[in-house]
PDB file of C-alpha atoms in Angstrom:
ATOM      1  CA  ARG N 759      -7.174  19.358 -11.567  1.00 43.00           C
ATOM      2  CA  VAL N 760      -9.522  18.958 -14.515  1.00 50.00           C
ATOM      3  CA  TYR N 761      -8.933  16.246 -17.104  1.00 48.00           C
ATOM      4  CA  ASP N 762     -10.073  17.227 -20.579  1.00 55.00           C
ATOM      5  CA  LEU N 763     -10.027  14.650 -23.370  1.00 54.00           C
ATOM      6  CA  LYS N 764      -9.704  17.501 -25.876  1.00 52.00           C
ATOM      7  CA  GLN N 765      -6.201  18.238 -24.582  1.00 51.00           C
ATOM      8  CA  ILE N 766      -4.696  14.815 -25.319  1.00 52.00           C
ATOM      9  CA  SER N 767      -1.799  14.961 -27.757  1.00 49.00           C
ATOM     10  CA  GLY N 768      -1.477  12.597 -30.681  1.00 52.00           C
ATOM     11  CA  PRO N 769       1.206  12.309 -33.364  1.00 52.00           C
ATOM     12  CA  GLY N 770       0.034  15.560 -34.960  1.00 53.00           C
ATOM     13  CA  GLY N 771       0.143  17.633 -31.752  1.00 51.00           C
ATOM     14  CA  THR N 772      -2.554  18.821 -29.381  1.00 51.00           C
ATOM     15  CA  ASN N 773      -6.067  17.800 -30.457  1.00 51.00           C
ATOM     16  CA  ALA N 774      -4.673  15.836 -33.433  1.00 51.00           C
ATOM     17  CA  ASN N 775      -6.121  12.576 -32.169  1.00 46.00           C
ATOM     18  CA  ILE N 776      -9.610  13.902 -31.477  1.00 47.00           C
ATOM     19  CA  LYS N 777     -11.560  12.985 -34.595  1.00 48.00           C
ATOM     20  CA  GLN N 778     -15.020  12.784 -33.110  1.00 49.00           C
ATOM     21  CA  THR N 779     -16.635  12.039 -29.774  1.00 51.00           C
ATOM     22  CA  GLY N 780     -15.468   8.691 -28.436  1.00 49.00           C
ATOM     23  CA  VAL N 781     -12.518   8.253 -30.830  1.00 54.00           C
ATOM     24  CA  ASN N 782      -8.922   8.841 -29.773  1.00 66.00           C
ATOM     25  CA  PHE N 783      -5.318   8.159 -30.722  1.00 71.00           C
ATOM     26  CA  TRP N 784      -4.694   5.805 -27.791  1.00 75.00           C
ATOM     27  CA  TYR N 785      -7.542   3.461 -28.755  1.00 76.00           C
ATOM     28  CA  ASP N 786      -6.691   3.566 -32.467  1.00 78.00           C
ATOM     29  CA  ARG N 787      -3.044   2.747 -31.714  1.00 80.00           C
ATOM     30  CA  VAL N 788      -3.817  -0.141 -29.343  1.00 81.00           C
ATOM     31  CA  VAL N 789      -6.275  -1.726 -31.775  1.00 80.00           C
ATOM     32  CA  ALA N 790      -3.990  -1.254 -34.796  1.00 83.00           C
ATOM     33  CA  LYS N 791      -0.704  -2.397 -33.224  1.00 85.00           C
ATOM     34  CA  SER N 792      -1.756  -4.928 -30.572  1.00 84.00           C
ATOM     35  CA  ASN N 793      -2.082  -8.649 -31.222  1.00 84.00           C
ATOM     36  CA  PHE N 794      -3.884  -8.998 -27.913  1.00 82.00           C
ATOM     37  CA  TYR N 795      -6.924  -6.742 -27.450  1.00 81.00           C
ATOM     38  CA  ASN N 796     -10.028  -7.234 -29.623  1.00 75.00           C
ATOM     39  CA  LYS N 797      -8.353 -10.124 -31.473  1.00 80.00           C
ATOM     40  CA  GLY N 798     -10.248 -13.003 -29.854  1.00 79.00           C
ATOM     41  CA  VAL N 799      -7.572 -13.715 -27.209  1.00 82.00           C
ATOM     42  CA  LYS N 800      -9.313 -15.518 -24.346  1.00 84.00           C
ATOM     43  CA  HIS N 801      -8.418 -16.348 -20.778  1.00 85.00           C
ATOM     44  CA  LYS N 802     -10.183 -18.926 -18.593  1.00 86.00           C
ATOM     45  CA  TRP N 803     -13.054 -16.594 -17.796  1.00 86.00           C
ATOM     46  CA  ALA N 804     -13.010 -13.730 -20.305  1.00 84.00           C
ATOM     47  CA  GLU N 805     -11.959 -12.412 -23.685  1.00 84.00           C
ATOM     48  CA  TYR N 806      -9.545  -9.482 -23.701  1.00 82.00           C
ATOM     49  CA  LYS N 807     -11.373  -6.481 -25.133  1.00 81.00           C
ATOM     50  CA  ILE N 808     -10.736  -2.766 -25.041  1.00 80.00           C
ATOM     51  CA  SER N 809     -13.068   0.165 -25.742  1.00 77.00           C
ATOM     52  CA  VAL N 810     -12.641   3.885 -26.341  1.00 72.00           C
ATOM     53  CA  HIS N 811     -13.800   4.776 -22.810  1.00 71.00           C
ATOM     54  CA  HIS N 812     -10.962   2.760 -21.230  1.00 74.00           C
ATOM     55  CA  ILE N 813      -8.612   5.767 -21.544  1.00 75.00           C
ATOM     56  CA  LEU N 814     -10.186   6.922 -18.254  1.00 79.00           C
ATOM     57  CA  TRP N 815     -10.787   4.831 -15.136  1.00 83.00           C
ATOM     58  CA  PRO N 816     -14.232   4.808 -13.517  1.00 88.00           C
ATOM     59  CA  VAL N 817     -14.779   7.262 -10.675  1.00 90.00           C
ATOM     60  CA  PRO N 818     -15.252   5.185  -7.482  1.00 92.00           C
ATOM     61  CA  ALA N 819     -18.927   5.032  -6.452  1.00 91.00           C
ATOM     62  CA  ASN N 820     -17.908   5.936  -2.902  1.00 92.00           C
ATOM     63  CA  ALA N 821     -16.439   9.238  -4.139  1.00 92.00           C
ATOM     64  CA  ILE N 822     -19.640  10.081  -6.014  1.00 90.00           C
ATOM     65  CA  ASN N 823     -22.037   9.006  -3.246  1.00 90.00           C
ATOM     66  CA  THR N 824     -20.259  10.682  -0.324  1.00 92.00           C
ATOM     67  CA  ASN N 825     -19.837  14.036  -2.072  1.00 89.00           C
ATOM     68  CA  ILE N 826     -22.707  16.029  -0.545  1.00 87.00           C
ATOM     69  CA  LYS N 827     -21.631  19.550  -1.541  1.00 86.00           C
ATOM     70  CA  GLY N 828     -21.455  19.119  -5.289  1.00 85.00           C
ATOM     71  CA  VAL N 829     -21.826  16.750  -8.197  1.00 87.00           C
ATOM     72  CA  ILE N 830     -19.163  14.343  -9.387  1.00 89.00           C
ATOM     73  CA  ASN N 831     -19.954  12.790 -12.753  1.00 90.00           C
ATOM     74  CA  GLN N 832     -18.992   9.259 -13.704  1.00 89.00           C
ATOM     75  CA  ASN N 833     -16.712   8.900 -16.720  1.00 85.00           C
ATOM     76  CA  ILE N 834     -18.612   8.019 -19.896  1.00 81.00           C
ATOM     77  CA  GLY N 835     -18.792   4.293 -20.577  1.00 81.00           C
ATOM     78  CA  TYR N 836     -19.078   3.167 -16.956  1.00 86.00           C
ATOM     79  CA  PRO N 837     -22.204   2.347 -14.905  1.00 89.00           C
ATOM     80  CA  GLY N 838     -23.709   5.513 -13.432  1.00 89.00           C
ATOM     81  CA  ALA N 839     -22.763   7.788 -16.349  1.00 87.00           C
ATOM     82  CA  GLU N 840     -26.418   7.919 -17.398  1.00 90.00           C
ATOM     83  CA  LYS N 841     -27.065  10.059 -14.263  1.00 90.00           C
ATOM     84  CA  ASN N 842     -24.406  12.667 -15.146  1.00 90.00           C
ATOM     85  CA  LYS N 843     -25.312  16.346 -14.900  1.00 90.00           C
ATOM     86  CA  THR N 844     -24.141  18.905 -17.454  1.00 88.00           C
ATOM     87  CA  PRO N 845     -21.085  20.728 -16.053  1.00 82.00           C
ATOM     88  CA  LEU N 846     -21.273  24.472 -15.476  1.00 82.00           C
ATOM     89  CA  LEU N 847     -19.525  26.527 -18.132  1.00 82.00           C
ATOM     90  CA  VAL N 848     -17.240  29.338 -17.037  1.00 84.00           C
ATOM     91  CA  GLU N 849     -16.610  32.019 -19.628  1.00 85.00           C
ATOM     92  CA  ASP N 850     -13.048  33.205 -20.188  1.00 79.00           C
ATOM     93  CA  LYS N 851     -12.570  36.910 -19.562  1.00 75.00           C
TER      94      LYS N 851
END
């Protein structure tokens, strides 16, 4: 199954929350409505912060490294994403 950020639905329907690369409805909503993330709330060892790329989890390094018959890209925003290869494009017929 392929996950495509362009297919996320916002309040205006499909693609309504995609304003530009790296901006999405989920992040905007969390930042606007939360009194927790990005508001200076600290724990013993860290401050609670959230970024646009947190909508996706990182791909485990083991999954990327042990895949010898293809290329698995890391999700943008996580270590290893700088080595991503451009995906092949398949034309619709």
